[in-house]
């Protein structure tokens, strides 16, 4: 289904080099990110009241090729049930084995190009579904914590590149990024059911995937007209009507998948918005220039890059990701204002206490349901 080796080699061959730094600057940046990742644990715990008695998961400070290799391991663990099912179906088709080999090469190239694009844009991420064992080629970058599922990745060259573009204090910016990613790590280590809940939703989504190539091609043709500026469609109007985002994800959705994706969108908005609120909320006592960084970062998000970059972001669903930050942050701030942080933390009690997609846009409805 996917030639993962080809995906990694394609991505590492296509990935652009990062900003120019001397070996001493690179070592200093990695060391500082490690220190900030460690200190962020206490700041996040004090601000949120959340913490894990078992401690955090590993922190890896990586370059762009390192991010690619780490993500391939996570992707493989999530989509293996789907690829196994597709391979089994092809085994009953004449010539299916040969078709599978060719298809795997093509998909490997496509995944590699996607990873190359993404690897220069991610500042950090919490890999929820990363296997417990750190890949051997990334082990020197690990902070030697006990092996357990999940790990925090900080992409050093991208962080340095953005802090230079924004012309902000690099020490403050690096800590600010670490606070966001540490919040994600805290969400998954302090809320033990959250990882299994999201994995269950993703597997249910994949189980609904129609693997018939003819059906998929038909949906691609139907979706083509919805991509604004690319095929002449009116995707913006469609997205604003709540019928989709114009991304490739919309192409493969069945009604059942749309329902699952609605629940996943709500929980991802919560997680991203919560992290955004925390990284700003620890305040200038911890990040003195937080207000300047937030203002410049928001301007950069709003402005975006070139035309082609905007099209790719739309296709890959990255614009939807940005809306999750905004919607989720509005929800979290409104709930905390209404019932305080302790009252907000009821959201982590069980899957039933997560906000619905409608409640994310109507925080008072969630407060009424949880605090009646």
CSV table of C-alpha atoms in Angstrom, one decimal:
chain,number,residue,atom,x,y,z
A,1,UNK,CA,0.0,0.0,0.0
A,2,UNK,CA,2.7,2.5,1.0
A,3,UNK,CA,6.4,1.9,0.3
A,4,UNK,CA,7.6,3.6,3.5
A,5,UNK,CA,11.3,3.4,2.7
A,6,UNK,CA,10.6,5.2,-0.6
A,7,UNK,CA,8.5,7.8,1.3
A,8,UNK,CA,11.4,8.6,3.7
A,9,UNK,CA,14.1,8.7,0.9
A,10,UNK,CA,11.9,10.9,-1.3
A,11,UNK,CA,11.1,13.3,1.6
A,12,UNK,CA,14.7,13.6,2.8
A,13,UNK,CA,15.9,14.2,-0.8
A,14,UNK,CA,13.3,16.9,-1.4
A,15,UNK,CA,13.3,18.7,1.9
A,16,UNK,CA,14.8,22.1,1.9
A,17,UNK,CA,17.7,23.0,4.1
A,18,UNK,CA,17.1,25.0,7.2
A,19,UNK,CA,18.5,28.4,8.1
A,20,UNK,CA,22.2,28.9,8.2
A,21,UNK,CA,23.6,28.3,11.7
A,22,UNK,CA,27.1,27.6,12.9
A,23,UNK,CA,27.8,24.3,14.7
A,24,UNK,CA,28.0,26.2,18.0
A,25,UNK,CA,24.7,28.0,17.3
A,26,UNK,CA,23.0,24.6,16.5
A,27,UNK,CA,24.3,23.0,19.7
A,28,UNK,CA,23.2,26.0,21.8
A,29,UNK,CA,19.7,26.0,20.3
A,30,UNK,CA,19.3,22.2,20.9
A,31,UNK,CA,20.5,22.6,24.5
A,32,UNK,CA,18.2,25.5,25.2
A,33,UNK,CA,15.2,23.7,23.8
A,34,UNK,CA,15.9,20.8,26.1
A,35,UNK,CA,16.1,23.1,29.1
A,36,UNK,CA,12.9,24.9,28.1
A,37,UNK,CA,11.1,21.6,27.5
A,38,UNK,CA,12.0,20.5,31.0
A,39,UNK,CA,11.1,23.8,32.7
A,40,UNK,CA,7.8,24.0,30.8
A,41,UNK,CA,6.5,20.9,32.7
A,42,UNK,CA,6.3,22.9,35.9
A,43,UNK,CA,4.8,26.0,34.3
A,44,UNK,CA,2.1,24.0,32.6
A,45,UNK,CA,1.3,22.1,35.7
A,46,UNK,CA,1.0,25.2,37.8
A,47,UNK,CA,-1.2,27.0,35.3
A,48,UNK,CA,-3.5,24.2,34.4
A,49,UNK,CA,-3.6,22.1,37.6
A,50,UNK,CA,-2.9,19.1,35.5
A,51,UNK,CA,0.0,16.6,35.9
A,52,UNK,CA,0.9,13.0,35.5
A,53,UNK,CA,2.2,11.0,38.5
A,54,UNK,CA,4.2,8.9,36.0
A,55,UNK,CA,6.0,11.8,34.5
A,56,UNK,CA,6.3,12.9,30.8
A,57,UNK,CA,7.2,11.0,27.7
A,58,UNK,CA,10.5,11.4,25.8
A,59,UNK,CA,11.5,14.8,24.2
A,60,UNK,CA,13.3,14.7,20.9
A,61,UNK,CA,14.9,17.8,19.4
A,62,UNK,CA,15.2,17.0,15.7
A,63,UNK,CA,16.1,18.5,12.3
A,64,UNK,CA,13.8,18.2,9.3
A,65,UNK,CA,14.9,14.7,8.2
A,66,UNK,CA,14.6,13.6,11.8
A,67,UNK,CA,11.0,14.9,11.9
A,68,UNK,CA,10.3,12.9,8.7
A,69,UNK,CA,11.6,9.7,10.1
A,70,UNK,CA,9.8,10.1,13.4
A,71,UNK,CA,6.5,10.8,11.7
A,72,UNK,CA,6.7,7.8,9.4
A,73,UNK,CA,6.9,5.6,12.4
A,74,UNK,CA,3.7,7.2,13.8
A,75,UNK,CA,1.9,7.1,10.5
A,76,UNK,CA,2.6,3.4,10.1
A,77,UNK,CA,1.2,2.4,13.5
A,78,UNK,CA,-2.0,4.3,12.8
A,79,UNK,CA,-2.9,3.2,9.3
A,80,UNK,CA,-1.6,-0.4,9.4
A,81,UNK,CA,-5.2,-1.8,9.9
A,82,UNK,CA,-6.3,0.0,6.8
A,83,UNK,CA,-3.4,-1.0,4.6
A,84,UNK,CA,-3.7,-4.7,5.8
A,85,UNK,CA,-7.4,-4.6,4.7
A,86,UNK,CA,-6.6,-3.2,1.3
A,87,UNK,CA,-3.9,-5.7,0.7
A,88,UNK,CA,-6.2,-8.5,1.6
A,89,UNK,CA,-8.8,-7.2,-0.9
A,90,UNK,CA,-6.2,-6.9,-3.7
A,91,UNK,CA,-5.1,-10.5,-3.1
A,92,UNK,CA,-8.4,-11.7,-4.6
A,93,UNK,CA,-8.0,-9.6,-7.7
A,94,UNK,CA,-6.0,-11.0,-10.8
A,95,UNK,CA,-2.8,-9.1,-11.0
A,96,UNK,CA,-3.5,-7.6,-7.5
A,97,UNK,CA,0.0,-8.4,-6.2
A,98,UNK,CA,1.7,-6.5,-9.0
A,99,UNK,CA,-0.8,-3.7,-8.8
A,100,UNK,CA,0.0,-3.5,-5.0
A,101,UNK,CA,3.7,-3.1,-5.7
A,102,UNK,CA,3.3,-0.4,-8.2
A,103,UNK,CA,0.6,1.4,-6.1
A,104,UNK,CA,2.9,1.2,-3.1
A,105,UNK,CA,5.7,3.0,-5.0
A,106,UNK,CA,3.3,5.7,-6.3
A,107,UNK,CA,1.9,6.2,-2.8
A,108,UNK,CA,5.4,6.2,-1.3
A,109,UNK,CA,6.4,9.1,-3.6
A,110,UNK,CA,3.2,11.0,-2.8
A,111,UNK,CA,3.7,10.6,1.0
A,112,UNK,CA,7.3,11.6,0.6
A,113,UNK,CA,6.4,14.8,-1.2
A,114,UNK,CA,3.8,15.6,1.5
A,115,UNK,CA,6.3,15.0,4.3
A,116,UNK,CA,9.0,17.2,2.6
A,117,UNK,CA,6.4,20.0,2.5
A,118,UNK,CA,5.3,19.6,6.1
A,119,UNK,CA,8.8,19.2,7.6
A,120,UNK,CA,9.7,22.8,7.0
A,121,UNK,CA,6.5,24.2,8.6
A,122,UNK,CA,6.1,22.3,11.9
A,123,UNK,CA,7.7,23.9,14.9
A,124,UNK,CA,6.9,21.1,17.3
A,125,UNK,CA,4.3,18.4,17.8
A,126,UNK,CA,3.3,15.8,20.4
A,127,UNK,CA,3.3,12.4,18.6
A,128,UNK,CA,0.4,10.7,20.4
A,129,UNK,CA,0.7,7.4,18.5
A,130,UNK,CA,4.5,7.1,18.4
A,131,UNK,CA,5.7,3.7,19.4
A,132,UNK,CA,7.4,3.4,22.8
A,133,UNK,CA,10.8,2.6,21.2
A,134,UNK,CA,12.7,5.5,19.8
A,135,UNK,CA,14.0,4.7,16.3
A,136,UNK,CA,17.7,3.8,16.4
A,137,UNK,CA,18.7,6.7,14.1
A,138,UNK,CA,16.9,9.2,16.4
A,139,UNK,CA,18.2,7.7,19.7
A,140,UNK,CA,21.1,10.2,20.1
A,141,UNK,CA,18.5,13.0,20.0
A,142,UNK,CA,16.4,11.5,22.8
A,143,UNK,CA,16.5,12.8,26.3
A,144,UNK,CA,16.7,9.3,27.7
A,145,UNK,CA,13.4,9.1,29.5
A,146,UNK,CA,11.8,5.7,30.1
A,147,UNK,CA,10.2,4.3,26.9
A,148,UNK,CA,6.4,4.7,26.7
A,149,UNK,CA,4.0,5.5,23.9
A,150,UNK,CA,4.1,9.1,22.7
A,151,UNK,CA,6.9,11.6,22.4
A,152,UNK,CA,7.4,15.3,22.1
A,153,UNK,CA,9.2,16.6,19.0
A,154,UNK,CA,10.8,20.0,18.7
A,155,UNK,CA,12.0,20.9,15.2
A,156,UNK,CA,15.0,23.1,15.9
A,157,UNK,CA,15.7,24.6,12.4
A,158,UNK,CA,12.1,25.6,11.9
A,159,UNK,CA,12.0,27.3,15.4
A,160,UNK,CA,15.2,29.2,14.6
A,161,UNK,CA,13.8,30.2,11.1
A,162,UNK,CA,10.6,31.6,12.5
A,163,UNK,CA,12.1,33.5,15.4
A,164,UNK,CA,14.4,35.2,12.9
A,165,UNK,CA,11.5,36.0,10.5
A,166,UNK,CA,9.5,37.5,13.4
A,167,UNK,CA,12.6,39.3,14.8
A,168,UNK,CA,11.6,38.4,18.3
A,169,UNK,CA,13.7,37.4,21.4
A,170,UNK,CA,14.9,33.9,20.5
A,171,UNK,CA,15.0,32.7,24.1
A,172,UNK,CA,11.4,33.8,24.8
A,173,UNK,CA,10.2,32.4,21.5
A,174,UNK,CA,11.8,29.0,22.1
A,175,UNK,CA,10.2,28.8,25.6
A,176,UNK,CA,6.8,29.9,24.2
A,177,UNK,CA,6.9,27.1,21.6
A,178,UNK,CA,7.9,24.6,24.3
A,179,UNK,CA,4.9,25.7,26.5
A,180,UNK,CA,2.5,24.9,23.7
A,181,UNK,CA,3.9,21.5,23.0
A,182,UNK,CA,4.4,20.6,26.7
A,183,UNK,CA,0.7,21.4,27.2
A,184,UNK,CA,-0.1,18.7,24.5
A,185,UNK,CA,2.1,16.3,26.3
A,186,UNK,CA,0.4,17.0,29.6
A,187,UNK,CA,-3.1,16.5,28.0
A,188,UNK,CA,-2.2,13.0,27.0
A,189,UNK,CA,-0.1,12.0,30.0
A,190,UNK,CA,-2.5,13.4,32.7
A,191,UNK,CA,-5.7,12.2,30.9
A,192,UNK,CA,-5.1,8.5,30.5
A,193,UNK,CA,-8.2,7.7,28.4
A,194,UNK,CA,-7.6,10.5,25.9
A,195,UNK,CA,-5.1,8.6,23.7
A,196,UNK,CA,-7.3,5.5,23.4
A,197,UNK,CA,-10.4,7.6,22.7
A,198,UNK,CA,-8.8,9.4,19.8
A,199,UNK,CA,-7.2,6.3,18.4
A,200,UNK,CA,-10.6,4.6,18.6
A,201,UNK,CA,-12.2,7.4,16.6
A,202,UNK,CA,-9.4,7.4,14.0
A,203,UNK,CA,-9.7,3.6,13.6
A,204,UNK,CA,-13.5,3.9,13.2
A,205,UNK,CA,-12.9,6.6,10.6
A,206,UNK,CA,-10.5,4.4,8.7
A,207,UNK,CA,-12.8,1.3,9.0
A,208,UNK,CA,-15.4,3.3,7.1
A,209,UNK,CA,-13.0,4.1,4.3
A,210,UNK,CA,-14.3,2.9,0.9
A,211,UNK,CA,-11.3,1.2,-0.7
A,212,UNK,CA,-12.9,0.9,-4.1
A,213,UNK,CA,-10.6,2.8,-6.5
A,214,UNK,CA,-13.4,3.6,-9.0
A,215,UNK,CA,-15.5,5.2,-6.1
A,216,UNK,CA,-12.5,7.1,-4.9
A,217,UNK,CA,-11.9,8.5,-8.5
A,218,UNK,CA,-15.5,9.5,-8.7
A,219,UNK,CA,-15.2,11.4,-5.5
A,220,UNK,CA,-12.0,13.1,-6.7
A,221,UNK,CA,-13.9,14.3,-9.8
A,222,UNK,CA,-16.8,15.6,-7.6
A,223,UNK,CA,-14.4,17.4,-5.3
A,224,UNK,CA,-12.3,18.9,-8.0
A,225,UNK,CA,-14.8,21.7,-8.6
A,226,UNK,CA,-14.8,22.7,-5.0
A,227,UNK,CA,-11.2,23.8,-4.9
A,228,UNK,CA,-11.2,27.6,-5.3
A,229,UNK,CA,-8.7,29.1,-7.6
A,230,UNK,CA,-7.5,25.7,-8.8
A,231,UNK,CA,-10.4,24.2,-10.7
A,232,UNK,CA,-12.7,27.2,-10.7
A,233,UNK,CA,-15.0,25.9,-8.0
A,234,UNK,CA,-16.6,27.7,-5.0
A,235,UNK,CA,-14.9,25.8,-2.2
A,236,UNK,CA,-14.9,28.8,0.1
A,237,UNK,CA,-18.7,29.1,0.0
A,238,UNK,CA,-18.9,25.3,0.6
A,239,UNK,CA,-16.6,25.5,3.6
A,240,UNK,CA,-18.4,28.5,5.0
A,241,UNK,CA,-21.7,26.5,4.8
A,242,UNK,CA,-20.1,23.8,6.9
A,243,UNK,CA,-20.1,21.3,4.1
A,244,UNK,CA,-16.4,20.8,4.0
A,245,UNK,CA,-13.0,22.5,4.0
A,246,UNK,CA,-12.0,21.9,0.4
A,247,UNK,CA,-9.2,19.7,1.6
A,248,UNK,CA,-8.3,16.2,0.4
A,249,UNK,CA,-9.9,14.9,3.6
A,250,UNK,CA,-13.3,15.9,2.2
A,251,UNK,CA,-12.7,13.8,-0.9
A,252,UNK,CA,-12.8,10.5,1.0
A,253,UNK,CA,-15.6,11.1,3.5
A,254,UNK,CA,-18.7,9.0,3.8
A,255,UNK,CA,-21.7,10.3,5.9
A,256,UNK,CA,-20.5,8.1,8.8
A,257,UNK,CA,-17.0,9.5,8.4
A,258,UNK,CA,-18.3,13.1,8.5
A,259,UNK,CA,-19.9,12.3,11.9
A,260,UNK,CA,-16.7,10.9,13.2
A,261,UNK,CA,-14.7,13.8,11.8
A,262,UNK,CA,-17.1,16.2,13.5
A,263,UNK,CA,-16.3,14.7,16.9
A,264,UNK,CA,-12.6,14.6,16.1
A,265,UNK,CA,-12.7,18.3,15.0
A,266,UNK,CA,-14.3,19.2,18.4
A,267,UNK,CA,-11.7,17.4,20.5
A,268,UNK,CA,-8.8,18.7,18.3
A,269,UNK,CA,-10.1,22.3,18.6
A,270,UNK,CA,-10.2,21.8,22.4
A,271,UNK,CA,-6.6,20.5,22.5
A,272,UNK,CA,-5.2,23.1,20.2
A,273,UNK,CA,-7.1,26.0,21.8
A,274,UNK,CA,-6.1,24.8,25.3
A,275,UNK,CA,-2.4,24.8,24.3
A,276,UNK,CA,-2.7,28.2,22.8
A,277,UNK,CA,-4.3,29.6,26.0
A,278,UNK,CA,-1.7,28.1,28.2
A,279,UNK,CA,1.3,29.3,26.2
A,280,UNK,CA,0.0,32.8,26.5
A,281,UNK,CA,-1.5,32.5,30.0
A,282,UNK,CA,1.6,31.7,31.9
A,283,UNK,CA,2.3,35.4,31.4
A,284,UNK,CA,5.2,37.8,31.1
A,285,UNK,CA,6.7,36.6,34.3
A,286,UNK,CA,7.8,33.5,32.4
A,287,UNK,CA,7.9,34.8,28.8
A,288,UNK,CA,8.6,38.6,29.1
A,289,UNK,CA,7.8,39.4,25.4
A,290,UNK,CA,4.8,37.1,25.1
A,291,UNK,CA,2.5,39.9,23.9
A,292,UNK,CA,4.9,40.9,21.1
A,293,UNK,CA,5.4,37.3,20.1
A,294,UNK,CA,1.7,36.5,19.9
A,295,UNK,CA,1.0,39.7,17.9
A,296,UNK,CA,3.7,39.0,15.3
A,297,UNK,CA,2.8,35.3,15.2
A,298,UNK,CA,-0.8,36.0,14.5
A,299,UNK,CA,0.1,38.4,11.7
A,300,UNK,CA,2.3,35.7,10.2
A,301,UNK,CA,-0.5,33.1,10.4
A,302,UNK,CA,-3.0,35.5,8.8
A,303,UNK,CA,-0.7,36.7,6.0
A,304,UNK,CA,0.4,33.2,5.1
A,305,UNK,CA,2.9,32.6,2.3
A,306,UNK,CA,2.6,32.6,-1.5
A,307,UNK,CA,-0.3,31.6,-3.7
A,308,UNK,CA,1.0,28.0,-4.1
A,309,UNK,CA,1.6,27.7,-0.4
A,310,UNK,CA,-2.0,28.8,0.3
A,311,UNK,CA,-3.4,26.2,-2.2
A,312,UNK,CA,-1.3,23.4,-0.6
A,313,UNK,CA,-2.4,24.5,2.8
A,314,UNK,CA,-6.0,24.3,1.7
A,315,UNK,CA,-5.6,20.9,0.0
A,316,UNK,CA,-3.9,19.4,3.1
A,317,UNK,CA,-6.4,20.8,5.5
A,318,UNK,CA,-3.9,23.1,7.3
A,319,UNK,CA,-6.3,26.0,7.1
A,320,UNK,CA,-8.8,23.9,9.1
A,321,UNK,CA,-6.0,23.4,11.6
A,322,UNK,CA,-5.6,27.1,12.0
A,323,UNK,CA,-9.4,27.5,12.6
A,324,UNK,CA,-9.1,24.8,15.3
A,325,UNK,CA,-6.6,27.0,17.2
A,326,UNK,CA,-8.9,30.0,17.0
A,327,UNK,CA,-12.2,28.2,17.8
A,328,UNK,CA,-10.7,26.2,20.6
A,329,UNK,CA,-9.0,29.1,22.3
A,330,UNK,CA,-12.3,31.1,22.3
A,331,UNK,CA,-14.0,28.1,23.9
A,332,UNK,CA,-11.4,27.6,26.6
A,333,UNK,CA,-11.2,31.3,27.6
A,334,UNK,CA,-15.0,31.6,27.7
A,335,UNK,CA,-15.4,28.5,30.0
A,336,UNK,CA,-12.5,29.5,32.3
A,337,UNK,CA,-14.0,33.0,32.6
A,338,UNK,CA,-17.4,31.4,33.5
A,339,UNK,CA,-16.4,28.6,35.9
A,340,UNK,CA,-12.6,28.9,36.5
A,341,UNK,CA,-9.8,26.5,35.7
A,342,UNK,CA,-11.1,23.9,38.1
A,343,UNK,CA,-14.5,24.0,36.5
A,344,UNK,CA,-13.0,23.9,33.0
A,345,UNK,CA,-11.0,20.8,33.9
A,346,UNK,CA,-14.2,18.8,34.1
A,347,UNK,CA,-13.7,18.5,30.4
A,348,UNK,CA,-11.0,15.9,31.0
A,349,UNK,CA,-13.3,13.6,33.1
A,350,UNK,CA,-14.4,11.2,30.3
A,351,UNK,CA,-15.2,11.2,26.5
A,352,UNK,CA,-18.8,12.2,27.5
A,353,UNK,CA,-17.5,15.5,29.0
A,354,UNK,CA,-15.7,16.6,25.8
A,355,UNK,CA,-17.4,19.5,24.0
A,356,UNK,CA,-19.4,18.7,20.9
A,357,UNK,CA,-18.7,20.5,17.7
A,358,UNK,CA,-21.6,22.8,18.4
A,359,UNK,CA,-20.5,23.4,22.0
A,360,UNK,CA,-17.1,24.5,20.8
A,361,UNK,CA,-18.9,27.4,19.1
A,362,UNK,CA,-21.3,27.8,22.1
A,363,UNK,CA,-19.3,27.5,25.3
A,364,UNK,CA,-22.3,28.5,27.5
A,365,UNK,CA,-24.0,25.3,26.3
A,366,UNK,CA,-21.1,23.2,27.5
A,367,UNK,CA,-21.1,25.0,30.9
A,368,UNK,CA,-24.8,24.5,31.2
A,369,UNK,CA,-24.4,20.8,30.5
A,370,UNK,CA,-21.5,20.2,32.9
A,371,UNK,CA,-22.4,22.6,35.7
A,372,UNK,CA,-26.2,22.3,36.1
